[in-house]
Every structure is written in C-alpha cells, then in structure tokens.
CSV table of C-alpha atoms in Angstrom, one decimal:
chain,number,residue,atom,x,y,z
A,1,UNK,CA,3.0,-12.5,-9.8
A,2,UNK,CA,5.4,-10.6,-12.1
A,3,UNK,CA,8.4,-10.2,-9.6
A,4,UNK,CA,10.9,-11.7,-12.1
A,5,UNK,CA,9.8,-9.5,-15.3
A,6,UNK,CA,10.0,-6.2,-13.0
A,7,UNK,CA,13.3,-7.3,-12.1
A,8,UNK,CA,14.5,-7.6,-15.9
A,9,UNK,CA,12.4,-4.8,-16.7
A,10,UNK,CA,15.1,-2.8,-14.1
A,11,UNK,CA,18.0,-4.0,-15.8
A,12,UNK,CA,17.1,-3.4,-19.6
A,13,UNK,CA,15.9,0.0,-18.4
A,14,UNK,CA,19.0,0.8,-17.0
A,15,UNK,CA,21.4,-0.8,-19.9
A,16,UNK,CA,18.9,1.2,-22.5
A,17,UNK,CA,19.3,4.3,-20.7
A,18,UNK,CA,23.2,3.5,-21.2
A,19,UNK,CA,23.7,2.8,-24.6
A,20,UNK,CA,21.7,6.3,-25.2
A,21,UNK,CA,18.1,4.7,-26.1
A,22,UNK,CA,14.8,6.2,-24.8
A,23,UNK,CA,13.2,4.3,-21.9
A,24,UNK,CA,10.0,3.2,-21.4
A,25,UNK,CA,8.9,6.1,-18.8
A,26,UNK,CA,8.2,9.8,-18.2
A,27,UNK,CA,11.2,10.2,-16.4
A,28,UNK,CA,14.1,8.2,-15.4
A,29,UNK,CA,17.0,9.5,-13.0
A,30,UNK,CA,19.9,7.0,-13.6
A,31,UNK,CA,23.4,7.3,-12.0
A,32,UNK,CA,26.6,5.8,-13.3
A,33,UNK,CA,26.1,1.5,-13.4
A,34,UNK,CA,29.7,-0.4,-13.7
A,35,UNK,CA,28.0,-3.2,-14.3
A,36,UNK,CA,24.8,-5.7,-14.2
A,37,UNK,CA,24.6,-8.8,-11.8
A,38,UNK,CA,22.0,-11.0,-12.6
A,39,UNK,CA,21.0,-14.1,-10.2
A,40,UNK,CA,17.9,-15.7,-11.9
A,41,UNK,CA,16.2,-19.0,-12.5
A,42,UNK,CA,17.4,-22.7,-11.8
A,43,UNK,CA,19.3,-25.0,-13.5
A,44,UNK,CA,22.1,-27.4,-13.4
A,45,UNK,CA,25.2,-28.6,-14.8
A,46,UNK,CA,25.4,-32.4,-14.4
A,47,UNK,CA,28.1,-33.0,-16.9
A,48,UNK,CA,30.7,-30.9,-15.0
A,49,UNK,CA,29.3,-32.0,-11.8
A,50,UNK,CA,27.5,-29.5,-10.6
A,51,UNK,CA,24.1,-29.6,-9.3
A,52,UNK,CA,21.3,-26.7,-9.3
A,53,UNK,CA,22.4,-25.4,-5.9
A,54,UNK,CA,25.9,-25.4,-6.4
A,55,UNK,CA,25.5,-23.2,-10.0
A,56,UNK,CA,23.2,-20.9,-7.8
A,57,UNK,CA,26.1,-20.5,-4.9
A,58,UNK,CA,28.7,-20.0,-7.4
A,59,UNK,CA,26.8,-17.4,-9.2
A,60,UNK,CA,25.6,-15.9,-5.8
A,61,UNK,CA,29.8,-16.3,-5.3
A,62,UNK,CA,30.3,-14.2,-8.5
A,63,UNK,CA,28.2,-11.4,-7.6
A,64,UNK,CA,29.3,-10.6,-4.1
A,65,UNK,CA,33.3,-11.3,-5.1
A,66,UNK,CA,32.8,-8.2,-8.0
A,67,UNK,CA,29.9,-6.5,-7.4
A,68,UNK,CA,30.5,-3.0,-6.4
A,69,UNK,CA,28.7,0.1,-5.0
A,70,UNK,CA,27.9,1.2,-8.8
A,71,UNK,CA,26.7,-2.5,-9.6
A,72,UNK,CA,23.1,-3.2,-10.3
A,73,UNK,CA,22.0,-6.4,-8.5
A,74,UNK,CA,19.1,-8.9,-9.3
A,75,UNK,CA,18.9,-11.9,-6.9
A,76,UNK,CA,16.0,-13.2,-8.0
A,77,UNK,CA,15.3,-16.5,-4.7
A,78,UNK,CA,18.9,-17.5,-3.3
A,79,UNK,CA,18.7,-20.6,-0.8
A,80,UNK,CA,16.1,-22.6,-2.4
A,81,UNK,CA,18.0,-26.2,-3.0
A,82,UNK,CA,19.7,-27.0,0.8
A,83,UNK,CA,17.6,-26.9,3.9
A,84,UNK,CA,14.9,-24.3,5.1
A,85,UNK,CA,17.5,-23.2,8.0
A,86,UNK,CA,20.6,-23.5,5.9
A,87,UNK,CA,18.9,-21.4,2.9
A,88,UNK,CA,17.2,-19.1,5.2
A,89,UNK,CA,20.5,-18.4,6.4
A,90,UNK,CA,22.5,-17.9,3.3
A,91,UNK,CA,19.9,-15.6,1.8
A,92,UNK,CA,20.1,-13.3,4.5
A,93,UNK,CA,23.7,-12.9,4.8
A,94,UNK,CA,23.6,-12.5,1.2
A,95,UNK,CA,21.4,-9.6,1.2
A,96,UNK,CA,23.7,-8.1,4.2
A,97,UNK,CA,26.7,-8.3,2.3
A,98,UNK,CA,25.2,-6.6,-0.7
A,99,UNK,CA,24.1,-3.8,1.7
A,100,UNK,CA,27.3,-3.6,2.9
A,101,UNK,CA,28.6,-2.9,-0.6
A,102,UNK,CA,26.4,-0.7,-1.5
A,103,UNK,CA,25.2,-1.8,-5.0
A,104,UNK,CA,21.6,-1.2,-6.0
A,105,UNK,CA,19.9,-4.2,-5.5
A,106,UNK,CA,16.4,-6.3,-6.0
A,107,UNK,CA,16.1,-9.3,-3.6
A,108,UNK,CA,13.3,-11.2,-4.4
A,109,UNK,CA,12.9,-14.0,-1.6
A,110,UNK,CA,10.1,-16.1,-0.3
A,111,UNK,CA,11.3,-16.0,3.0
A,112,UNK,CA,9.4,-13.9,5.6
A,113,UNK,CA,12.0,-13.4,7.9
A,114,UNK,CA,14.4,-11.6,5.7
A,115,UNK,CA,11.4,-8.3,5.7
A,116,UNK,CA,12.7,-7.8,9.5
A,117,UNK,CA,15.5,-6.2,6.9
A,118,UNK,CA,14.2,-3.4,6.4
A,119,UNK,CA,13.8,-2.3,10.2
A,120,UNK,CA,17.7,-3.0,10.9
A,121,UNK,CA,19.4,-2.1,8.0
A,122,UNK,CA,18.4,1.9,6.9
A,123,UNK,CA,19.6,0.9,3.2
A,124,UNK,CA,16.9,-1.7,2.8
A,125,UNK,CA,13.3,-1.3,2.0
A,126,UNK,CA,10.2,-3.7,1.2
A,127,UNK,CA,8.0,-4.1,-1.6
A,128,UNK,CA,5.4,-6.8,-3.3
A,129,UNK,CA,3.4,-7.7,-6.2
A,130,UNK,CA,-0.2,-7.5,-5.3
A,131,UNK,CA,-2.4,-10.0,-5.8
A,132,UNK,CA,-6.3,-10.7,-4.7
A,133,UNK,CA,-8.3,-14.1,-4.2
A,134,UNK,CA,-11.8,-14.1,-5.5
A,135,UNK,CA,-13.4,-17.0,-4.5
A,136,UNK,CA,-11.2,-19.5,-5.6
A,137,UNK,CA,-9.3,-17.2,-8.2
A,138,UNK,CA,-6.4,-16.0,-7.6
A,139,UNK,CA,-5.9,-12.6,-9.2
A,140,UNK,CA,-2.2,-11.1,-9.9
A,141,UNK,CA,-2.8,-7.0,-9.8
A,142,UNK,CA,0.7,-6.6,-11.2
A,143,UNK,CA,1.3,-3.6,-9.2
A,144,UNK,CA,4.2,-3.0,-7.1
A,145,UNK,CA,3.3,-1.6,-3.3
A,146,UNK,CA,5.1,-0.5,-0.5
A,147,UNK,CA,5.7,-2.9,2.1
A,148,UNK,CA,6.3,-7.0,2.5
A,149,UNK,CA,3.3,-9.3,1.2
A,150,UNK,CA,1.5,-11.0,3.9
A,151,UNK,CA,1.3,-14.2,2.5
A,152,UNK,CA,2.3,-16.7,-0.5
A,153,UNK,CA,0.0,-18.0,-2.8
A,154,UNK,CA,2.1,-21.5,-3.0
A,155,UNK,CA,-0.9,-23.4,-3.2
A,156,UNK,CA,-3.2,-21.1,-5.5
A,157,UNK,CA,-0.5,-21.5,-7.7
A,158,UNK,CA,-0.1,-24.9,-8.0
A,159,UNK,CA,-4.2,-25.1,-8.5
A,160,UNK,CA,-3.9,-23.1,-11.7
A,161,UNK,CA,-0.9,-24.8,-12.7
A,162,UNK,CA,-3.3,-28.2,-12.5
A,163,UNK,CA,-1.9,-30.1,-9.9
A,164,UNK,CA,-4.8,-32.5,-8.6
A,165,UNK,CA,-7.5,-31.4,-6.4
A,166,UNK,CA,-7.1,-34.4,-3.9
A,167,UNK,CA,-3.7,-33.3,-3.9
A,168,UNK,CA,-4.0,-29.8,-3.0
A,169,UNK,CA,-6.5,-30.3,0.3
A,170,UNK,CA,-3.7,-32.9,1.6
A,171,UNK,CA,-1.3,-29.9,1.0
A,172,UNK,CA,-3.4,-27.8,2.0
A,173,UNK,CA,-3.9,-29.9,5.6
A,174,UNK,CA,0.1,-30.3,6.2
A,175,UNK,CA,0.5,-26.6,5.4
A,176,UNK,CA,-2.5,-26.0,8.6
A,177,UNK,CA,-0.1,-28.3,10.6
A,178,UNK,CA,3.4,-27.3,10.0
A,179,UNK,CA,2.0,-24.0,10.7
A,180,UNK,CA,0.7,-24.8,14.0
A,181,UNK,CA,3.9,-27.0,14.9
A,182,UNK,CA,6.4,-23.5,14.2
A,183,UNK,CA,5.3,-22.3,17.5
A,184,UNK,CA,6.6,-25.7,19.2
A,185,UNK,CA,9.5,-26.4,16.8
A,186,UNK,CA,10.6,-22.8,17.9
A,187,UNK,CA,12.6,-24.2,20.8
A,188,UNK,CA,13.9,-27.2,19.1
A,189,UNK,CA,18.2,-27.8,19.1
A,190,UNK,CA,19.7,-26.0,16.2
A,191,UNK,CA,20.6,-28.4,13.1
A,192,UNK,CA,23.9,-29.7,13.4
A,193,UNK,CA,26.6,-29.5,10.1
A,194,UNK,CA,27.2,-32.0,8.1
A,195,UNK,CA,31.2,-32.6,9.7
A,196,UNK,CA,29.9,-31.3,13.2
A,197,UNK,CA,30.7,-33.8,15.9
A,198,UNK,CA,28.8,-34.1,19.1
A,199,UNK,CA,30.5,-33.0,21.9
A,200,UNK,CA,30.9,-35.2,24.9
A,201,UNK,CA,33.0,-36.0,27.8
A,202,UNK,CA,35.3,-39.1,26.0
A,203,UNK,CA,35.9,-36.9,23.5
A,204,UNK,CA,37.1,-33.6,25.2
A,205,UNK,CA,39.5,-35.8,26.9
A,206,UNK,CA,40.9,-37.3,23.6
A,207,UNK,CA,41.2,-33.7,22.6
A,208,UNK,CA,42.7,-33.2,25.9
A,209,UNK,CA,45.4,-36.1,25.5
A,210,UNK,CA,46.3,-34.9,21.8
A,211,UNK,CA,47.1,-31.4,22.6
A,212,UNK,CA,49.5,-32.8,25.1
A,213,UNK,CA,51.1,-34.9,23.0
A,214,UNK,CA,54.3,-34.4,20.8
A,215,UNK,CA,54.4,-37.1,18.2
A,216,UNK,CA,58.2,-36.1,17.3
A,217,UNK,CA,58.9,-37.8,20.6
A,218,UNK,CA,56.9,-40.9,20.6
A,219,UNK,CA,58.6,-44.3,19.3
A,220,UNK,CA,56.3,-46.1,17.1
A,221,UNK,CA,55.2,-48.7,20.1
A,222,UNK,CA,54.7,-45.8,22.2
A,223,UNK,CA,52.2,-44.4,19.6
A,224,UNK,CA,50.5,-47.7,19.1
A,225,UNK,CA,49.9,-47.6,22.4
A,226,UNK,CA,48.6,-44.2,22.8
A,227,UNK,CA,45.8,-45.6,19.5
A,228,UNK,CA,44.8,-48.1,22.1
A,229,UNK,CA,44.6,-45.4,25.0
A,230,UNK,CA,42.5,-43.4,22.9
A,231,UNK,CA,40.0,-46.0,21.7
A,232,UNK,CA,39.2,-46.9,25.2
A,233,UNK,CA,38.6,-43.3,26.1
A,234,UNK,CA,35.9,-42.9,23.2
A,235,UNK,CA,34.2,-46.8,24.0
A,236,UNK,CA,30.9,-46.7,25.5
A,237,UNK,CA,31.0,-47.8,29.4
C-alpha cells in the first residue's frame, strides 16, 4: 500500500532539510531532530544466534533505551514473530512508551486494537493508505487519510502475489471462521508464560513450608527429610 516508502520518505525529508538541501514540497516546518530511529523490515542473524524476532526486540530495545523527545521514530510492524497476544501486547506498550517520550513517531501496525490509541492518548493520532477493490482488483490509491483503515487486504495480496487459487478460498474460509470464533474465544483463560506455573493447593503449601524454613539450621538428614516431605505434598492423591 505504500506505508513503508511514506515512512522513509519522512526520514530523508527530514535528514535533507538538515544537511541544508531543498525538500521535495511547498513547504516544510521542521524542528530540531537529535537523531533518526529506524525499525524496518525482517531479518535474522543465525550465525550469532539470533533469530528474526530477537533482532527486531533488540532494535525495538535500541530505540526506546536512546530515543528522545527530539528523536524521529519509524516502527515500521513490531510483534510480528511471537504470538498474536504476546506481539499484540509488546506493540502496544511500545507505542506507549514512545508517547511517553515524546519523540515524533510513525507506527505502522496491523493490529486493530492499537487505533483505540488515538482516543486515550491526546499525543496519538490515526492514519492509512487507501486502497479500493474493483471486482477482484485490488487498487492501492497511495494517499494518506485521516483515520484507521477498516480492513487488511491479507488475502488480496497474496492473490497478486500468485499464491494458488485453491489456496486462497481455504484461506479465505478459515479467515470467515476465526472471525466468527473471536466473539467466543473472547472469554477464554489468558495464555500462560512460558516459566508460569499453575497454581494449586500442593503447591501453595510447599511454598508455605519453604518460607518457614531456615536451611542454616537444618542437618543434612533433616533436609533429606524435608525433600521427601515436600514430594509427597506435590504427588497426586
């Protein structure tokens, strides 16, 4: 749609305007900018050990470490290589925290729910590429609007990009169902962390028996026995 060369259009127009070149507009207003963050595109570094997520957090580390109210931001899709809920969640505290500094920033995100943004935070506005269907067509306008979009165009995408047509209408039938499961899955238990344990009775009183316990007083067969005591408390009845 064109998000990604507005938002590197923003940052050469800024970097022109400060080495004392002419921009390409009728007018520009520009403040002082400290310095450019730039959070785009996906890619890995397997031969250090780092996979595509992890060089996205550290980048998205970077920028919120030294970024600073005179900073100009791009975060061009944070939160795309963990889970829906995980990277939904990182995004968004992402985007507060960048509001909280103050730099001039473009989020570009695929995720609906960060739009409710713009109604809490009074530093935060939305905008969109436009784009138009025509039969099957999908059109990109390349004009930026007020406003969130009110859709993605995953799918039309992936047609022009020549996935298989077979392909696309099974897509295109588990896209109609996950979207009428959301409503149900809306009440489902929140996803658990990887080192989360679950909480149960045996367990709050092995918690109960180790806060009680000083191990500088216990002989080595009183602790052996206390390694029994606990394994009973945690076997099932």
């Amino acid at each position: 749609g064109g998000k990604s060369t507005y938002m590197r259009q923003c940052a050469l127009i800024v970097l022109l305007a400060h080495i004392g070149s002419y921009v390409p507009a009728d007018a520009a207003e520009i403040g002082p900018v400290d310095r450019i963050f730039t959070r785009i595109g996906a890619g890995d570094d397997l031969a250090s050990g780092r996979s595509t997520f992890m060089v996205e957090m550290q980048e998205t580390a970077e920028i919120l470490h030294n970024a600073s109210a005179s900073s100009l931001v791009l975060m061009d899709e944070i939160g795309r290589g963990t889970g829906t809920y995980d990277g939904l969640s990182l995004a968004r505290a992402a985007a507060e925290e960048l509001d909280r500094i103050g730099a001039f920033t473009l989020f570009a995100t695929h995720y609906f729910e960060l739009i409710t943004l713009a109604e809490e935070l009074p530093g935060v506005a939305n905008v969109h590429l436009d784009a138009t269907e025509h039969g099957e067509e999908l059109i990109f306008l390349h004009r930026v609007k007020e406003g969130p979009a009110n859709r993605s165009y995953g799918l039309q995408v992936a047609r022009l990009a020549g996935v298989p047509r077979p392909v696309l209408n099974r897509a295109r039938a588990h896209l109609q169902q996950l979207e009428a499961q959301a409503a149900a899955q809306a009440g489902a238990a929140p996803q658990m962390g990887l080192f989360d344990a679950p909480a149960s009775a045996a367990e709050s009183v092995v918690e109960a028996r180790l806060r009680d316990i000083n191990p500088d007083e216990l002989s080595p067969r009183d602790a052996l026995e206390l390694i029994y005591a606990l394994r009973d408390a945690l076997a099932p009845d």
